[in-house]
């Protein structure tokens, strides 16, 4: 009997049946290019515009402010590089944080090589950005603040409204990588003062390889992909019609079911965290106790390697993660855990479980019951643990 308990929803999610069904006709029946003139293509164009409107509504944005891209990474690259390009004459200083996704951090490294200066803000022990340091970092040549909405590893929510206000007061553009928060919680770009926002289809039960960027219509930046006139001349390339339709359907579902989903995930999250912290000694919750994504659990287990825990969990059909999918395979500890002050050796012993609306209490009891045995077994083989016990 093979059982699968998928607890890596921050890495990717299962496509919703509603999204899959909505996509199907756009492969073999309505395969017209939305940019074509004839009637046959009009259906494709309509489907793209419907999805755009659904997504705009979710964000309280205008349809024309939503641009389809090839995913969250592309949106992040576009936002940073195009703002840098368009505003270089005003200044060459960008502010971000130490805990961003690599799509932001590596783009910032690239821009530094192009002559831009980047300030990487610290975060506190919970992963929340320091607003006083943000204010103090602003200079006359600062052109952009980019701070993620919610952290993909530890789930911490950033004070987006306060950051939006600070950016506005100083006449600086504000971009947020909202890939983890989009569709999972309320986001109102007006109320929050967001000028640019990145989101991705496959993190909200839509297909992979499709994303959006919200670009406030008063912000003028250039295209990231050069070519045809698609997306108001701002993102060339034939539309990924099935992907766009699938993302639109996933967003419609997410909006409809947001409150019940949050309630379900939060209850399971807090139940699981409490069980782990109570029943397994020498464990710590990484990230903020309450200001965190409803589906994120990140726990540090002392004296052992996260990779070993993952392998043993995998043998039971449990999919979890240490750090982010993008860093797995590398031996470096997570930059996010280091930024919240977790020492190197402990950063290696952290595991992330990210739930979905399908996750049940039975699943989580199975996980915790087995986790107890796994941790005990690994510690019994751990020289670090042996040293610790001897010193007691
Ligand atoms: C997954 C993720 C991305 C990358 O999105 P893709 O669509 O996979 O390119 C960017 N930022 C965050 C916070 C993410 O979790």
PDB file of N, CA, C and O and ligand atoms in Angstrom, residues 10-11 70-74 76 101 103-104 148 150-152 177-180 199-203 209-211 326, ligand 1:
ATOM      1  N   UNK A  10       4.336  24.698  -0.572  1.00  0.00           N
ATOM      2  CA  UNK A  10       5.053  25.943  -0.860  1.00  0.00           C
ATOM      3  C   UNK A  10       5.960  25.758  -2.073  1.00  0.00           C
ATOM      4  O   UNK A  10       6.376  26.729  -2.701  1.00  0.00           O
ATOM      5  N   UNK A  11       6.278  24.498  -2.400  1.00  0.00           N
ATOM      6  CA  UNK A  11       7.133  24.227  -3.567  1.00  0.00           C
ATOM      7  C   UNK A  11       6.298  24.187  -4.839  1.00  0.00           C
ATOM      8  O   UNK A  11       6.660  24.771  -5.854  1.00  0.00           O
ATOM      9  N   UNK A  70       5.760  34.195 -17.536  1.00  0.00           N
ATOM     10  CA  UNK A  70       6.063  32.765 -17.471  1.00  0.00           C
ATOM     11  C   UNK A  70       6.226  32.248 -16.039  1.00  0.00           C
ATOM     12  O   UNK A  70       6.745  31.156 -15.846  1.00  0.00           O
ATOM     13  N   UNK A  71       5.803  33.010 -15.034  1.00  0.00           N
ATOM     14  CA  UNK A  71       5.883  32.526 -13.659  1.00  0.00           C
ATOM     15  C   UNK A  71       6.420  33.574 -12.700  1.00  0.00           C
ATOM     16  O   UNK A  71       6.747  34.700 -13.091  1.00  0.00           O
ATOM     17  N   UNK A  72       6.514  33.180 -11.441  1.00  0.00           N
ATOM     18  CA  UNK A  72       6.946  34.092 -10.387  1.00  0.00           C
ATOM     19  C   UNK A  72       8.363  34.606 -10.591  1.00  0.00           C
ATOM     20  O   UNK A  72       8.643  35.790 -10.402  1.00  0.00           O
ATOM     21  N   UNK A  73       9.250  33.719 -11.024  1.00  0.00           N
ATOM     22  CA  UNK A  73      10.652  34.136 -11.199  1.00  0.00           C
ATOM     23  C   UNK A  73      10.766  35.191 -12.298  1.00  0.00           C
ATOM     24  O   UNK A  73      11.494  36.176 -12.154  1.00  0.00           O
ATOM     25  N   UNK A  74      10.032  34.973 -13.378  1.00  0.00           N
ATOM     26  CA  UNK A  74      10.089  35.965 -14.455  1.00  0.00           C
ATOM     27  C   UNK A  74       9.529  37.306 -13.988  1.00  0.00           C
ATOM     28  O   UNK A  74      10.100  38.370 -14.274  1.00  0.00           O
ATOM     29  N   UNK A  76       9.481  38.530 -10.975  1.00  0.00           N
ATOM     30  CA  UNK A  76      10.467  39.156 -10.079  1.00  0.00           C
ATOM     31  C   UNK A  76      11.611  39.784 -10.878  1.00  0.00           C
ATOM     32  O   UNK A  76      12.019  40.913 -10.621  1.00  0.00           O
ATOM     33  N   UNK A 101      13.236  35.436  -1.788  1.00  0.00           N
ATOM     34  CA  UNK A 101      13.439  34.274  -2.667  1.00  0.00           C
ATOM     35  C   UNK A 101      14.650  34.561  -3.566  1.00  0.00           C
ATOM     36  O   UNK A 101      14.953  35.717  -3.864  1.00  0.00           O
ATOM     37  N   UNK A 103      14.916  34.377  -6.643  1.00  0.00           N
ATOM     38  CA  UNK A 103      14.544  35.123  -7.850  1.00  0.00           C
ATOM     39  C   UNK A 103      14.753  36.624  -7.637  1.00  0.00           C
ATOM     40  O   UNK A 103      15.037  37.357  -8.587  1.00  0.00           O
ATOM     41  N   UNK A 104      14.617  37.075  -6.403  1.00  0.00           N
ATOM     42  CA  UNK A 104      14.894  38.481  -6.076  1.00  0.00           C
ATOM     43  C   UNK A 104      16.377  38.663  -5.754  1.00  0.00           C
ATOM     44  O   UNK A 104      17.045  39.546  -6.304  1.00  0.00           O
ATOM     45  N   UNK A 148       9.127  40.900   0.189  1.00  0.00           N
ATOM     46  CA  UNK A 148       8.171  39.833  -0.070  1.00  0.00           C
ATOM     47  C   UNK A 148       6.949  39.938   0.847  1.00  0.00           C
ATOM     48  O   UNK A 148       7.032  40.438   1.963  1.00  0.00           O
ATOM     49  N   UNK A 150       5.017  37.255   1.930  1.00  0.00           N
ATOM     50  CA  UNK A 150       5.120  36.184   2.926  1.00  0.00           C
ATOM     51  C   UNK A 150       6.326  35.338   2.559  1.00  0.00           C
ATOM     52  O   UNK A 150       6.560  35.065   1.388  1.00  0.00           O
ATOM     53  N   UNK A 151       7.061  34.917   3.571  1.00  0.00           N
ATOM     54  CA  UNK A 151       8.275  34.153   3.302  1.00  0.00           C
ATOM     55  C   UNK A 151       7.962  32.707   2.939  1.00  0.00           C
ATOM     56  O   UNK A 151       7.154  32.043   3.594  1.00  0.00           O
ATOM     57  N   UNK A 152       8.628  32.205   1.902  1.00  0.00           N
ATOM     58  CA  UNK A 152       8.335  30.856   1.413  1.00  0.00           C
ATOM     59  C   UNK A 152       8.903  29.754   2.312  1.00  0.00           C
ATOM     60  O   UNK A 152       8.461  28.625   2.241  1.00  0.00           O
ATOM     61  N   UNK A 177       7.063  40.513  -3.824  1.00  0.00           N
ATOM     62  CA  UNK A 177       6.976  39.143  -4.311  1.00  0.00           C
ATOM     63  C   UNK A 177       5.892  38.483  -3.462  1.00  0.00           C
ATOM     64  O   UNK A 177       6.127  38.124  -2.308  1.00  0.00           O
ATOM     65  N   UNK A 178       4.702  38.370  -4.048  1.00  0.00           N
ATOM     66  CA  UNK A 178       3.558  37.842  -3.293  1.00  0.00           C
ATOM     67  C   UNK A 178       3.239  36.406  -3.700  1.00  0.00           C
ATOM     68  O   UNK A 178       2.114  35.942  -3.516  1.00  0.00           O
ATOM     69  N   UNK A 179       4.228  35.703  -4.244  1.00  0.00           N
ATOM     70  CA  UNK A 179       3.967  34.358  -4.774  1.00  0.00           C
ATOM     71  C   UNK A 179       3.322  33.454  -3.716  1.00  0.00           C
ATOM     72  O   UNK A 179       2.403  32.705  -4.013  1.00  0.00           O
ATOM     73  N   UNK A 180       3.794  33.536  -2.470  1.00  0.00           N
ATOM     74  CA  UNK A 180       3.237  32.644  -1.442  1.00  0.00           C
ATOM     75  C   UNK A 180       1.905  33.131  -0.872  1.00  0.00           C
ATOM     76  O   UNK A 180       1.145  32.338  -0.325  1.00  0.00           O
ATOM     77  N   UNK A 199       3.173  37.166  -8.866  1.00  0.00           N
ATOM     78  CA  UNK A 199       2.437  35.986  -8.393  1.00  0.00           C
ATOM     79  C   UNK A 199       2.611  34.872  -9.412  1.00  0.00           C
ATOM     80  O   UNK A 199       3.011  35.106 -10.550  1.00  0.00           O
ATOM     81  N   UNK A 200       2.318  33.649  -8.979  1.00  0.00           N
ATOM     82  CA  UNK A 200       2.561  32.478  -9.810  1.00  0.00           C
ATOM     83  C   UNK A 200       1.355  31.543  -9.794  1.00  0.00           C
ATOM     84  O   UNK A 200       0.677  31.426  -8.774  1.00  0.00           O
ATOM     85  N   UNK A 201       1.103  30.862 -10.920  1.00  0.00           N
ATOM     86  CA  UNK A 201      -0.044  29.966 -11.009  1.00  0.00           C
ATOM     87  C   UNK A 201       0.100  28.695 -10.193  1.00  0.00           C
ATOM     88  O   UNK A 201      -0.842  28.256  -9.526  1.00  0.00           O
ATOM     89  N   UNK A 202       1.304  28.102 -10.226  1.00  0.00           N
ATOM     90  CA  UNK A 202       1.423  26.748  -9.652  1.00  0.00           C
ATOM     91  C   UNK A 202       1.497  26.711  -8.133  1.00  0.00           C
ATOM     92  O   UNK A 202       1.502  25.633  -7.544  1.00  0.00           O
ATOM     93  N   UNK A 203       1.511  27.881  -7.486  1.00  0.00           N
ATOM     94  CA  UNK A 203       1.488  27.890  -6.021  1.00  0.00           C
ATOM     95  C   UNK A 203       0.062  27.994  -5.490  1.00  0.00           C
ATOM     96  O   UNK A 203      -0.162  27.981  -4.285  1.00  0.00           O
ATOM     97  N   UNK A 209       4.454  27.318 -14.920  1.00  0.00           N
ATOM     98  CA  UNK A 209       4.905  28.070 -16.082  1.00  0.00           C
ATOM     99  C   UNK A 209       4.012  29.231 -16.468  1.00  0.00           C
ATOM    100  O   UNK A 209       4.076  29.717 -17.594  1.00  0.00           O
ATOM    101  N   UNK A 210       3.168  29.667 -15.544  1.00  0.00           N
ATOM    102  CA  UNK A 210       2.346  30.855 -15.802  1.00  0.00           C
ATOM    103  C   UNK A 210       2.362  31.712 -14.530  1.00  0.00           C
ATOM    104  O   UNK A 210       2.325  31.193 -13.416  1.00  0.00           O
ATOM    105  N   UNK A 211       2.463  32.997 -14.724  1.00  0.00           N
ATOM    106  CA  UNK A 211       2.445  33.910 -13.581  1.00  0.00           C
ATOM    107  C   UNK A 211       1.909  35.245 -14.026  1.00  0.00           C
ATOM    108  O   UNK A 211       1.533  35.422 -15.193  1.00  0.00           O
ATOM    109  N   UNK A 326      14.417  25.269  -4.120  1.00  0.00           N
ATOM    110  CA  UNK A 326      15.488  25.825  -4.936  1.00  0.00           C
ATOM    111  C   UNK A 326      16.842  25.600  -4.310  1.00  0.00           C
ATOM    112  O   UNK A 326      17.864  25.613  -4.985  1.00  0.00           O
TER     113      UNK A 326
HETATM  114  C1  LIG B   1       7.945  29.743  -5.887  1.00  0.00           C
HETATM  115  C2  LIG B   1       8.364  31.138  -5.606  1.00  0.00           C
HETATM  116  C3  LIG B   1       8.887  31.960  -6.626  1.00  0.00           C
HETATM  117  C4  LIG B   1       9.127  31.446  -8.022  1.00  0.00           C
HETATM  118  O1  LIG B   1       7.933  31.241  -8.731  1.00  0.00           O
HETATM  119  P1  LIG B   1       7.960  30.315 -10.043  1.00  0.00           P
HETATM  120  O2  LIG B   1       6.599  30.478 -10.625  1.00  0.00           O
HETATM  121  O3  LIG B   1       8.235  28.918  -9.566  1.00  0.00           O
HETATM  122  O4  LIG B   1       9.032  30.845 -10.923  1.00  0.00           O
HETATM  123  C5  LIG B   1       9.230  33.258  -6.305  1.00  0.00           C
HETATM  124  N1  LIG B   1       9.058  33.738  -5.065  1.00  0.00           N
HETATM  125  C6  LIG B   1       8.554  32.995  -4.061  1.00  0.00           C
HETATM  126  C7  LIG B   1       8.364  33.606  -2.716  1.00  0.00           C
HETATM  127  C8  LIG B   1       8.188  31.667  -4.294  1.00  0.00           C
HETATM  128  O5  LIG B   1       7.713  30.935  -3.306  1.00  0.00           O
END
